[in-house]
């Protein structure tokens, strides 16, 4: 069975009528989605359904062709640049491959947004970076290493520490467990759950990892037919009448993920 649902709360992100096109190719049409305060929302969908495009549209890295994105009640597209930048500073983003600067150490990667956006001195920024690295579960010995010398799991944690640098209210994660072994992926899932509970984060998570879905999410949104087909607790999503949903949740991997979190009766 899935995790018990959290009590409903206010929407911190409201996407309405979103449309995204690349030339003549339409990715999203009239897409609606909410992220509620304190929840972990996972977005899933088939290849080409536009999961990462949706994330980039929300965080301001892509201007959608139609629709609105309201964050904390403000329409980002209508805000002046400086006001929009202030809202976007409340985002922390972990990109799919980490996107660390290869020429900077781990500590310098995490300190950079603190210097650039918070105006801290290098010394203060690196001191605070050490705190963020500890929050992300990295040992102090990793601080002076370069990304090329890190394992995949350590890169994910270093990128998470950078995403947490400015004390965000909303954490965006793009395929955070991709490429990790099952033990590393499970540990990362539990870290996200712990951080959400400890820091009061709202988490927008793009993933295809069924174990993640069943272990830590409050709701799952399925992208299909260029829109959000359903957004609900995973048990209800899994029972939605749709061929892709049925294959995804009721295929061999879906059944294995469900069995892993379902208490088995003895005898």
Tab-separated table of N, CA and C in Angstrom, residues 62-233:
chain	number	residue	atom	x	y	z
A	62	UNK	N	11.935	28.137	-19.334
A	62	UNK	CA	11.270	28.140	-20.636
A	62	UNK	C	9.995	28.965	-20.531
A	63	UNK	N	9.770	29.824	-21.514
A	63	UNK	CA	8.545	30.613	-21.552
A	63	UNK	C	7.480	29.815	-22.293
A	64	UNK	N	6.399	29.432	-21.620
A	64	UNK	CA	5.361	28.660	-22.305
A	64	UNK	C	4.657	29.489	-23.364
A	65	UNK	N	4.088	28.797	-24.348
A	65	UNK	CA	3.385	29.487	-25.422
A	65	UNK	C	2.027	30.022	-24.979
A	66	UNK	N	1.373	29.299	-24.075
A	66	UNK	CA	0.081	29.745	-23.542
A	66	UNK	C	-0.004	29.393	-22.063
A	67	UNK	N	-0.973	30.028	-21.411
A	67	UNK	CA	-1.303	29.674	-20.046
A	67	UNK	C	-0.563	30.494	-19.008
A	68	UNK	N	-0.786	30.148	-17.753
A	68	UNK	CA	-0.190	30.891	-16.642
A	68	UNK	C	0.405	29.946	-15.618
A	69	UNK	N	1.431	30.447	-14.927
A	69	UNK	CA	2.036	29.749	-13.799
A	69	UNK	C	2.019	30.709	-12.626
A	70	UNK	N	1.220	30.392	-11.625
A	70	UNK	CA	1.146	31.216	-10.425
A	70	UNK	C	1.904	30.524	-9.300
A	71	UNK	N	2.806	31.268	-8.676
A	71	UNK	CA	3.609	30.750	-7.567
A	71	UNK	C	3.384	31.647	-6.366
A	72	UNK	N	2.948	31.066	-5.261
A	72	UNK	CA	2.597	31.839	-4.063
A	72	UNK	C	1.594	32.937	-4.427
A	73	UNK	N	0.672	32.605	-5.338
A	73	UNK	CA	-0.380	33.518	-5.714
A	73	UNK	C	-0.008	34.567	-6.743
A	74	UNK	N	1.236	34.561	-7.235
A	74	UNK	CA	1.673	35.567	-8.200
A	74	UNK	C	1.925	34.924	-9.562
A	75	UNK	N	1.442	35.582	-10.609
A	75	UNK	CA	1.650	35.108	-11.971
A	75	UNK	C	3.050	35.513	-12.417
A	76	UNK	N	3.931	34.522	-12.575
A	76	UNK	CA	5.326	34.824	-12.873
A	76	UNK	C	5.488	35.563	-14.201
A	77	UNK	N	4.645	35.251	-15.186
A	77	UNK	CA	4.804	35.863	-16.503
A	77	UNK	C	4.452	37.345	-16.493
A	78	UNK	N	3.650	37.775	-15.531
A	78	UNK	CA	3.240	39.184	-15.499
A	78	UNK	C	4.096	40.024	-14.557
A	79	UNK	N	4.999	39.392	-13.816
A	79	UNK	CA	5.820	40.129	-12.858
A	79	UNK	C	6.990	40.814	-13.555
A	80	UNK	N	7.395	41.996	-13.067
A	80	UNK	CA	8.634	42.607	-13.557
A	80	UNK	C	9.817	41.678	-13.257
A	81	UNK	N	10.887	41.847	-14.015
A	81	UNK	CA	12.025	40.923	-13.930
A	81	UNK	C	12.565	40.784	-12.508
A	82	UNK	N	12.733	41.910	-11.795
A	82	UNK	CA	13.300	41.850	-10.456
A	82	UNK	C	12.372	41.119	-9.493
A	83	UNK	N	11.071	41.380	-9.583
A	83	UNK	CA	10.110	40.707	-8.708
A	83	UNK	C	10.042	39.211	-9.019
A	84	UNK	N	10.104	38.883	-10.311
A	84	UNK	CA	10.098	37.471	-10.688
A	84	UNK	C	11.342	36.763	-10.162
A	85	UNK	N	12.473	37.441	-10.237
A	85	UNK	CA	13.727	36.868	-9.736
A	85	UNK	C	13.644	36.592	-8.240
A	86	UNK	N	12.978	37.466	-7.483
A	86	UNK	CA	12.825	37.260	-6.047
A	86	UNK	C	11.991	36.019	-5.753
A	87	UNK	N	10.946	35.795	-6.549
A	87	UNK	CA	10.136	34.586	-6.365
A	87	UNK	C	10.943	33.354	-6.728
A	88	UNK	N	11.672	33.421	-7.840
A	88	UNK	CA	12.423	32.259	-8.308
A	88	UNK	C	13.562	31.893	-7.359
A	89	UNK	N	13.999	32.825	-6.541
A	89	UNK	CA	15.012	32.503	-5.536
A	89	UNK	C	14.471	31.566	-4.461
A	90	UNK	N	13.160	31.440	-4.409
A	90	UNK	CA	12.562	30.514	-3.443
A	90	UNK	C	12.467	29.103	-4.006
A	91	UNK	N	13.034	28.888	-5.216
A	91	UNK	CA	13.114	27.571	-5.825
A	91	UNK	C	14.505	26.982	-5.605
A	92	UNK	N	14.553	25.681	-5.385
A	92	UNK	CA	15.809	24.942	-5.458
A	92	UNK	C	15.633	23.874	-6.513
A	93	UNK	N	16.589	23.770	-7.436
A	93	UNK	CA	16.436	22.855	-8.572
A	93	UNK	C	17.607	21.887	-8.634
A	94	UNK	N	17.277	20.602	-8.690
A	94	UNK	CA	18.276	19.563	-8.930
A	94	UNK	C	18.030	19.034	-10.337
A	95	UNK	N	18.969	19.317	-11.238
A	95	UNK	CA	18.806	18.905	-12.626
A	95	UNK	C	19.185	17.432	-12.798
A	96	UNK	N	18.746	16.875	-13.926
A	96	UNK	CA	18.817	15.428	-14.121
A	96	UNK	C	20.227	14.862	-13.957
A	97	UNK	N	21.228	15.497	-14.522
A	97	UNK	CA	22.594	14.987	-14.438
A	97	UNK	C	23.422	15.734	-13.391
A	98	UNK	N	22.767	16.458	-12.502
A	98	UNK	CA	23.475	17.198	-11.466
A	98	UNK	C	23.832	18.606	-11.882
A	99	UNK	N	24.366	18.757	-13.124
A	99	UNK	CA	24.721	20.071	-13.689
A	99	UNK	C	25.681	20.850	-12.794
A	100	UNK	N	26.606	20.141	-12.148
A	100	UNK	CA	27.639	20.813	-11.361
A	100	UNK	C	28.681	21.406	-12.300
A	101	UNK	N	29.312	22.500	-11.879
A	101	UNK	CA	30.397	23.091	-12.650
A	101	UNK	C	31.655	22.248	-12.460
A	102	UNK	N	32.160	21.698	-13.542
A	102	UNK	CA	33.276	20.748	-13.443
A	102	UNK	C	34.563	21.392	-12.966
A	103	UNK	N	34.719	22.707	-13.177
A	103	UNK	CA	35.954	23.390	-12.800
A	103	UNK	C	35.950	23.875	-11.360
A	104	UNK	N	34.817	23.674	-10.651
A	104	UNK	CA	34.709	24.094	-9.258
A	104	UNK	C	34.642	22.872	-8.351
A	105	UNK	N	35.162	23.009	-7.140
A	105	UNK	CA	35.028	21.930	-6.165
A	105	UNK	C	33.570	21.829	-5.722
A	106	UNK	N	33.256	20.778	-5.012
A	106	UNK	CA	31.901	20.608	-4.489
A	106	UNK	C	31.526	21.794	-3.604
A	107	UNK	N	32.424	22.175	-2.712
A	107	UNK	CA	32.158	23.306	-1.826
A	107	UNK	C	31.927	24.582	-2.621
A	108	UNK	N	32.729	24.816	-3.653
A	108	UNK	CA	32.590	26.020	-4.465
A	108	UNK	C	31.282	26.005	-5.252
A	109	UNK	N	30.859	24.830	-5.719
A	109	UNK	CA	29.588	24.714	-6.421
A	109	UNK	C	28.424	25.137	-5.525
A	110	UNK	N	28.454	24.696	-4.276
A	110	UNK	CA	27.362	25.009	-3.351
A	110	UNK	C	27.442	26.453	-2.888
A	111	UNK	N	28.662	26.976	-2.754
A	111	UNK	CA	28.848	28.351	-2.281
A	111	UNK	C	28.476	29.387	-3.339
A	112	UNK	N	28.559	29.004	-4.622
A	112	UNK	CA	28.364	29.980	-5.695
A	112	UNK	C	27.041	30.744	-5.610
A	113	UNK	N	25.880	30.062	-5.465
A	113	UNK	CA	24.630	30.843	-5.365
A	113	UNK	C	24.568	31.731	-4.122
A	114	UNK	N	25.265	31.338	-3.059
A	114	UNK	CA	25.293	32.152	-1.853
A	114	UNK	C	26.091	33.438	-2.075
A	115	UNK	N	27.125	33.355	-2.903
A	115	UNK	CA	27.926	34.536	-3.233
A	115	UNK	C	27.192	35.402	-4.246
A	116	UNK	N	26.652	34.756	-5.292
A	116	UNK	CA	26.037	35.490	-6.398
A	116	UNK	C	24.687	36.111	-6.022
A	117	UNK	N	23.878	35.380	-5.273
A	117	UNK	CA	22.509	35.829	-5.021
A	117	UNK	C	22.281	36.357	-3.603
A	118	UNK	N	23.012	35.804	-2.629
A	118	UNK	CA	22.832	36.260	-1.252
A	118	UNK	C	23.878	37.282	-0.835
A	119	UNK	N	24.906	37.487	-1.677
A	119	UNK	CA	25.906	38.508	-1.399
A	119	UNK	C	26.853	38.175	-0.266
A	120	UNK	N	27.003	36.884	0.056
A	120	UNK	CA	27.906	36.504	1.136
A	120	UNK	C	29.360	36.556	0.679
A	121	UNK	N	30.243	36.740	1.629
A	121	UNK	CA	31.666	36.646	1.326
A	121	UNK	C	32.005	35.192	1.027
A	122	UNK	N	33.130	34.972	0.363
A	122	UNK	CA	33.531	33.603	0.022
A	122	UNK	C	33.674	32.761	1.286
A	123	UNK	N	34.272	33.336	2.320
A	123	UNK	CA	34.479	32.585	3.552
A	123	UNK	C	33.151	32.179	4.179
A	124	UNK	N	32.216	33.122	4.282
A	124	UNK	CA	30.913	32.812	4.878
A	124	UNK	C	30.130	31.833	4.013
A	125	UNK	N	30.222	32.016	2.697
A	125	UNK	CA	29.495	31.131	1.787
A	125	UNK	C	30.002	29.692	1.894
A	126	UNK	N	31.296	29.521	1.991
A	126	UNK	CA	31.841	28.166	2.080
A	126	UNK	C	31.551	27.541	3.446
A	127	UNK	N	31.469	28.358	4.475
A	127	UNK	CA	31.069	27.837	5.792
A	127	UNK	C	29.631	27.327	5.735
A	128	UNK	N	28.748	28.117	5.106
A	128	UNK	CA	27.356	27.699	4.994
A	128	UNK	C	27.222	26.519	4.029
A	129	UNK	N	28.082	26.475	3.012
A	129	UNK	CA	28.068	25.350	2.073
A	129	UNK	C	28.341	24.042	2.798
A	130	UNK	N	29.219	24.077	3.796
A	130	UNK	CA	29.520	22.862	4.558
A	130	UNK	C	28.281	22.365	5.296
A	131	UNK	N	27.451	23.294	5.771
A	131	UNK	CA	26.203	22.911	6.438
A	131	UNK	C	25.257	22.251	5.440
A	132	UNK	N	25.150	22.823	4.233
A	132	UNK	CA	24.262	22.261	3.211
A	132	UNK	C	24.748	20.881	2.766
A	133	UNK	N	26.049	20.697	2.671
A	133	UNK	CA	26.587	19.388	2.294
A	133	UNK	C	26.263	18.345	3.357
A	134	UNK	N	26.335	18.751	4.612
A	134	UNK	CA	25.974	17.830	5.693
A	134	UNK	C	24.487	17.484	5.624
A	135	UNK	N	23.641	18.478	5.315
A	135	UNK	CA	22.208	18.220	5.160
A	135	UNK	C	21.938	17.208	4.058
A	136	UNK	N	22.745	17.268	3.000
A	136	UNK	CA	22.573	16.367	1.864
A	136	UNK	C	23.236	15.010	2.083
A	137	UNK	N	23.838	14.829	3.251
A	137	UNK	CA	24.406	13.526	3.576
A	137	UNK	C	25.783	13.269	3.015
A	138	UNK	N	26.532	14.327	2.690
A	138	UNK	CA	27.887	14.152	2.173
A	138	UNK	C	28.912	14.338	3.289
A	139	UNK	N	29.983	13.541	3.289
A	139	UNK	CA	31.027	13.723	4.304
A	139	UNK	C	31.829	14.985	4.044
A	140	UNK	N	32.448	15.512	5.079
A	140	UNK	CA	33.245	16.732	4.956
A	140	UNK	C	34.367	16.559	3.939
A	141	UNK	N	34.858	15.317	3.794
A	141	UNK	CA	35.965	15.045	2.867
A	141	UNK	C	35.590	15.282	1.407
A	142	UNK	N	34.295	15.348	1.111
A	142	UNK	CA	33.866	15.555	-0.277
A	142	UNK	C	33.947	17.018	-0.691
A	143	UNK	N	34.049	17.920	0.278
A	143	UNK	CA	33.930	19.347	-0.018
A	143	UNK	C	34.973	19.836	-1.019
A	144	UNK	N	36.187	19.360	-0.932
A	144	UNK	CA	37.272	19.851	-1.782
A	144	UNK	C	37.517	18.991	-3.012
A	145	UNK	N	36.621	18.066	-3.291
A	145	UNK	CA	36.755	17.234	-4.487
A	145	UNK	C	36.059	17.901	-5.668
A	146	UNK	N	36.495	17.530	-6.862
A	146	UNK	CA	35.865	18.010	-8.081
A	146	UNK	C	34.830	16.981	-8.548
A	147	UNK	N	33.806	17.425	-9.265
A	147	UNK	CA	32.748	16.495	-9.676
A	147	UNK	C	33.242	15.244	-10.379
A	148	UNK	N	34.316	15.354	-11.152
A	148	UNK	CA	34.815	14.206	-11.910
A	148	UNK	C	35.271	13.061	-11.010
A	149	UNK	N	35.598	13.369	-9.761
A	149	UNK	CA	36.090	12.332	-8.848
A	149	UNK	C	34.983	11.765	-7.961
A	150	UNK	N	33.738	12.181	-8.196
A	150	UNK	CA	32.632	11.728	-7.353
A	150	UNK	C	31.871	10.588	-8.006
A	151	UNK	N	31.284	9.743	-7.187
A	151	UNK	CA	30.376	8.710	-7.684
A	151	UNK	C	29.058	9.361	-8.086
A	152	UNK	N	28.226	8.579	-8.795
A	152	UNK	CA	26.931	9.108	-9.213
A	152	UNK	C	26.079	9.554	-8.041
A	153	UNK	N	26.091	8.752	-6.981
A	153	UNK	CA	25.306	9.103	-5.802
A	153	UNK	C	25.798	10.367	-5.130
A	154	UNK	N	27.128	10.551	-5.090
A	154	UNK	CA	27.684	11.754	-4.468
A	154	UNK	C	27.393	12.994	-5.309
A	155	UNK	N	27.392	12.826	-6.631
A	155	UNK	CA	27.043	13.956	-7.501
A	155	UNK	C	25.606	14.403	-7.227
A	156	UNK	N	24.699	13.428	-7.085
A	156	UNK	CA	23.298	13.771	-6.795
A	156	UNK	C	23.200	14.540	-5.479
A	157	UNK	N	23.928	14.096	-4.474
A	157	UNK	CA	23.856	14.752	-3.165
A	157	UNK	C	24.503	16.132	-3.195
A	158	UNK	N	25.589	16.283	-3.949
A	158	UNK	CA	26.218	17.596	-4.076
A	158	UNK	C	25.273	18.564	-4.791
A	159	UNK	N	24.606	18.070	-5.834
A	159	UNK	CA	23.646	18.916	-6.549
A	159	UNK	C	22.456	19.255	-5.658
A	160	UNK	N	22.059	18.325	-4.805
A	160	UNK	CA	20.980	18.604	-3.855
A	160	UNK	C	21.413	19.675	-2.860
A	161	UNK	N	22.636	19.586	-2.376
A	161	UNK	CA	23.143	20.606	-1.445
A	161	UNK	C	23.114	21.981	-2.089
A	162	UNK	N	23.487	22.057	-3.377
A	162	UNK	CA	23.434	23.354	-4.074
A	162	UNK	C	21.987	23.831	-4.227
A	163	UNK	N	21.070	22.890	-4.489
A	163	UNK	CA	19.659	23.263	-4.607
A	163	UNK	C	19.111	23.812	-3.295
A	164	UNK	N	19.695	23.378	-2.178
A	164	UNK	CA	19.247	23.816	-0.861
A	164	UNK	C	19.961	25.074	-0.376
A	165	UNK	N	20.907	25.569	-1.154
A	165	UNK	CA	21.798	26.634	-0.691
A	165	UNK	C	21.055	27.869	-0.216
A	166	UNK	N	20.023	28.286	-0.943
A	166	UNK	CA	19.328	29.537	-0.620
A	166	UNK	C	18.072	29.317	0.210
A	167	UNK	N	17.997	28.184	0.900
A	167	UNK	CA	16.856	27.851	1.765
A	167	UNK	C	15.528	27.962	1.012
A	168	UNK	N	15.355	27.175	-0.049
A	168	UNK	CA	14.151	27.300	-0.877
A	168	UNK	C	12.898	26.830	-0.147
A	169	UNK	N	11.762	27.307	-0.629
A	169	UNK	CA	10.473	26.809	-0.157
A	169	UNK	C	9.989	25.642	-1.007
A	170	UNK	N	10.401	25.638	-2.292
A	170	UNK	CA	9.988	24.587	-3.220
A	170	UNK	C	11.231	23.948	-3.813
A	171	UNK	N	11.271	22.619	-3.786
A	171	UNK	CA	12.394	21.865	-4.328
A	171	UNK	C	11.930	21.125	-5.578
A	172	UNK	N	12.639	21.358	-6.686
A	172	UNK	CA	12.348	20.690	-7.953
A	172	UNK	C	13.428	19.639	-8.213
A	173	UNK	N	13.004	18.426	-8.478
A	173	UNK	CA	13.942	17.326	-8.688
A	173	UNK	C	13.630	16.654	-10.021
A	174	UNK	N	14.603	16.628	-10.924
A	174	UNK	CA	14.411	16.017	-12.243
A	174	UNK	C	15.151	14.682	-12.279
A	175	UNK	N	14.396	13.593	-12.205
A	175	UNK	CA	14.937	12.229	-12.222
A	175	UNK	C	16.081	12.074	-11.202
A	176	UNK	N	15.821	12.334	-9.931
A	176	UNK	CA	16.914	12.360	-8.949
A	176	UNK	C	17.563	11.007	-8.692
A	177	UNK	N	16.873	9.907	-8.924
A	177	UNK	CA	17.462	8.594	-8.653
A	177	UNK	C	17.928	7.894	-9.923
A	178	UNK	N	17.823	8.548	-11.071
A	178	UNK	CA	18.265	7.929	-12.325
A	178	UNK	C	19.756	7.602	-12.248
A	179	UNK	N	20.114	6.387	-12.613
A	179	UNK	CA	21.510	5.976	-12.623
A	179	UNK	C	22.045	5.480	-11.299
A	180	UNK	N	21.239	5.538	-10.236
A	180	UNK	CA	21.688	5.067	-8.936
A	180	UNK	C	21.335	3.585	-8.760
A	181	UNK	N	22.158	2.875	-8.005
A	181	UNK	CA	21.827	1.499	-7.687
A	181	UNK	C	20.652	1.490	-6.709
A	182	UNK	N	19.960	0.356	-6.556
A	182	UNK	CA	18.752	0.332	-5.712
A	182	UNK	C	18.979	0.812	-4.283
A	183	UNK	N	20.128	0.472	-3.693
A	183	UNK	CA	20.401	0.904	-2.319
A	183	UNK	C	20.604	2.412	-2.270
A	184	UNK	N	21.376	2.937	-3.224
A	184	UNK	CA	21.605	4.379	-3.279
A	184	UNK	C	20.327	5.144	-3.557
A	185	UNK	N	19.479	4.595	-4.438
A	185	UNK	CA	18.212	5.258	-4.765
A	185	UNK	C	17.295	5.286	-3.552
A	186	UNK	N	17.233	4.179	-2.813
A	186	UNK	CA	16.377	4.123	-1.624
A	186	UNK	C	16.859	5.110	-0.561
A	187	UNK	N	18.171	5.219	-0.407
A	187	UNK	CA	18.725	6.161	0.571
A	187	UNK	C	18.410	7.601	0.167
A	188	UNK	N	18.483	7.877	-1.137
A	188	UNK	CA	18.181	9.234	-1.606
A	188	UNK	C	16.708	9.554	-1.394
A	189	UNK	N	15.837	8.582	-1.654
A	189	UNK	CA	14.404	8.786	-1.407
A	189	UNK	C	14.152	9.156	0.049
A	190	UNK	N	14.768	8.425	0.958
A	190	UNK	CA	14.555	8.689	2.374
A	190	UNK	C	15.109	10.045	2.782
A	191	UNK	N	16.205	10.454	2.138
A	191	UNK	CA	16.770	11.785	2.402
A	191	UNK	C	15.781	12.875	2.005
A	192	UNK	N	15.152	12.727	0.842
A	192	UNK	CA	14.168	13.718	0.387
A	192	UNK	C	12.997	13.784	1.357
A	193	UNK	N	12.540	12.628	1.807
A	193	UNK	CA	11.427	12.585	2.756
A	193	UNK	C	11.805	13.278	4.060
A	194	UNK	N	13.007	13.012	4.549
A	194	UNK	CA	13.483	13.626	5.791
A	194	UNK	C	13.606	15.137	5.654
A	195	UNK	N	14.165	15.589	4.531
A	195	UNK	CA	14.325	17.026	4.313
A	195	UNK	C	12.976	17.722	4.193
A	196	UNK	N	12.035	17.082	3.503
A	196	UNK	CA	10.699	17.672	3.395
A	196	UNK	C	10.088	17.869	4.778
A	197	UNK	N	10.187	16.839	5.609
A	197	UNK	CA	9.583	16.920	6.935
A	197	UNK	C	10.322	17.908	7.843
A	198	UNK	N	11.654	17.938	7.743
A	198	UNK	CA	12.440	18.790	8.630
A	198	UNK	C	12.402	20.258	8.230
A	199	UNK	N	12.384	20.528	6.919
A	199	UNK	CA	12.483	21.902	6.431
A	199	UNK	C	11.157	22.467	5.942
A	200	UNK	N	10.110	21.640	5.918
A	200	UNK	CA	8.808	22.106	5.456
A	200	UNK	C	8.759	22.398	3.967
A	201	UNK	N	9.525	21.652	3.181
A	201	UNK	CA	9.594	21.879	1.746
A	201	UNK	C	8.343	21.370	1.035
A	202	UNK	N	8.051	21.969	-0.098
A	202	UNK	CA	7.125	21.406	-1.082
A	202	UNK	C	8.001	20.862	-2.200
A	203	UNK	N	7.716	19.646	-2.658
A	203	UNK	CA	8.626	18.974	-3.597
A	203	UNK	C	7.893	18.609	-4.881
A	204	UNK	N	8.447	19.070	-6.006
A	204	UNK	CA	7.954	18.750	-7.348
A	204	UNK	C	8.982	17.815	-7.962
A	205	UNK	N	8.574	16.594	-8.218
A	205	UNK	CA	9.509	15.522	-8.549
A	205	UNK	C	9.150	14.900	-9.892
A	206	UNK	N	10.065	14.969	-10.843
A	206	UNK	CA	9.910	14.250	-12.114
A	206	UNK	C	10.670	12.939	-11.990
A	207	UNK	N	9.990	11.828	-12.221
A	207	UNK	CA	10.655	10.535	-12.046
A	207	UNK	C	9.963	9.458	-12.864
A	208	UNK	N	10.669	8.358	-13.062
A	208	UNK	CA	10.051	7.152	-13.612
A	208	UNK	C	10.239	5.988	-12.644
A	209	UNK	N	10.812	6.294	-11.470
A	209	UNK	CA	11.171	5.274	-10.492
A	209	UNK	C	9.943	4.870	-9.674
A	210	UNK	N	9.448	3.667	-9.924
A	210	UNK	CA	8.239	3.196	-9.236
A	210	UNK	C	8.458	3.048	-7.737
A	211	UNK	N	9.664	2.673	-7.328
A	211	UNK	CA	9.940	2.567	-5.892
A	211	UNK	C	9.792	3.927	-5.220
A	212	UNK	N	10.286	4.974	-5.875
A	212	UNK	CA	10.136	6.337	-5.350
A	212	UNK	C	8.668	6.700	-5.222
A	213	UNK	N	7.892	6.380	-6.255
A	213	UNK	CA	6.474	6.729	-6.244
A	213	UNK	C	5.753	6.114	-5.059
A	214	UNK	N	6.006	4.830	-4.825
A	214	UNK	CA	5.290	4.143	-3.760
A	214	UNK	C	5.834	4.472	-2.374
A	215	UNK	N	7.085	4.929	-2.293
A	215	UNK	CA	7.720	5.114	-0.983
A	215	UNK	C	7.517	6.505	-0.399
A	216	UNK	N	7.625	7.553	-1.225
A	216	UNK	CA	7.672	8.895	-0.627
A	216	UNK	C	6.649	9.890	-1.159
A	217	UNK	N	5.917	9.575	-2.223
A	217	UNK	CA	5.049	10.600	-2.805
A	217	UNK	C	3.697	10.686	-2.109
A	218	UNK	N	3.150	11.891	-2.082
A	218	UNK	CA	1.793	12.108	-1.587
A	218	UNK	C	0.781	12.015	-2.723
A	219	UNK	N	1.167	12.553	-3.899
A	219	UNK	CA	0.305	12.462	-5.081
A	219	UNK	C	1.174	12.189	-6.291
A	220	UNK	N	0.540	11.617	-7.309
A	220	UNK	CA	1.207	11.355	-8.584
A	220	UNK	C	0.377	11.985	-9.692
A	221	UNK	N	1.033	12.753	-10.562
A	221	UNK	CA	0.372	13.341	-11.734
A	221	UNK	C	0.894	12.632	-12.976
A	222	UNK	N	-0.028	12.167	-13.805
A	222	UNK	CA	0.332	11.448	-15.028
A	222	UNK	C	0.147	12.369	-16.226
A	223	UNK	N	1.230	12.591	-16.978
A	223	UNK	CA	1.145	13.355	-18.212
A	223	UNK	C	0.841	12.401	-19.360
A	224	UNK	N	-0.224	12.665	-20.072
A	224	UNK	CA	-0.603	11.872	-21.236
A	224	UNK	C	-1.537	12.706	-22.099
A	225	UNK	N	-1.477	12.506	-23.393
A	225	UNK	CA	-2.351	13.227	-24.327
A	225	UNK	C	-2.179	14.741	-24.172
A	226	UNK	N	-0.934	15.155	-23.874
A	226	UNK	CA	-0.529	16.573	-23.832
A	226	UNK	C	-1.077	17.333	-22.629
A	227	UNK	N	-1.586	16.617	-21.631
A	227	UNK	CA	-2.140	17.280	-20.447
A	227	UNK	C	-1.934	16.377	-19.230
A	228	UNK	N	-2.398	16.829	-18.072
A	228	UNK	CA	-2.395	15.974	-16.881
A	228	UNK	C	-3.652	15.121	-16.933
A	229	UNK	N	-3.458	13.838	-17.130
A	229	UNK	CA	-4.591	12.916	-17.239
A	229	UNK	C	-5.254	12.711	-15.882
A	230	UNK	N	-4.429	12.580	-14.835
A	230	UNK	CA	-4.938	12.382	-13.482
A	230	UNK	C	-3.857	12.815	-12.506
A	231	UNK	N	-4.260	13.392	-11.370
A	231	UNK	CA	-3.334	13.755	-10.292
A	231	UNK	C	-4.011	13.405	-8.983
A	232	UNK	N	-3.489	12.370	-8.312
A	232	UNK	CA	-4.172	11.873	-7.119
A	232	UNK	C	-3.206	10.989	-6.342
A	233	UNK	N	-3.693	10.435	-5.217
A	233	UNK	CA	-2.918	9.450	-4.473
A	233	UNK	C	-2.625	8.271	-5.390
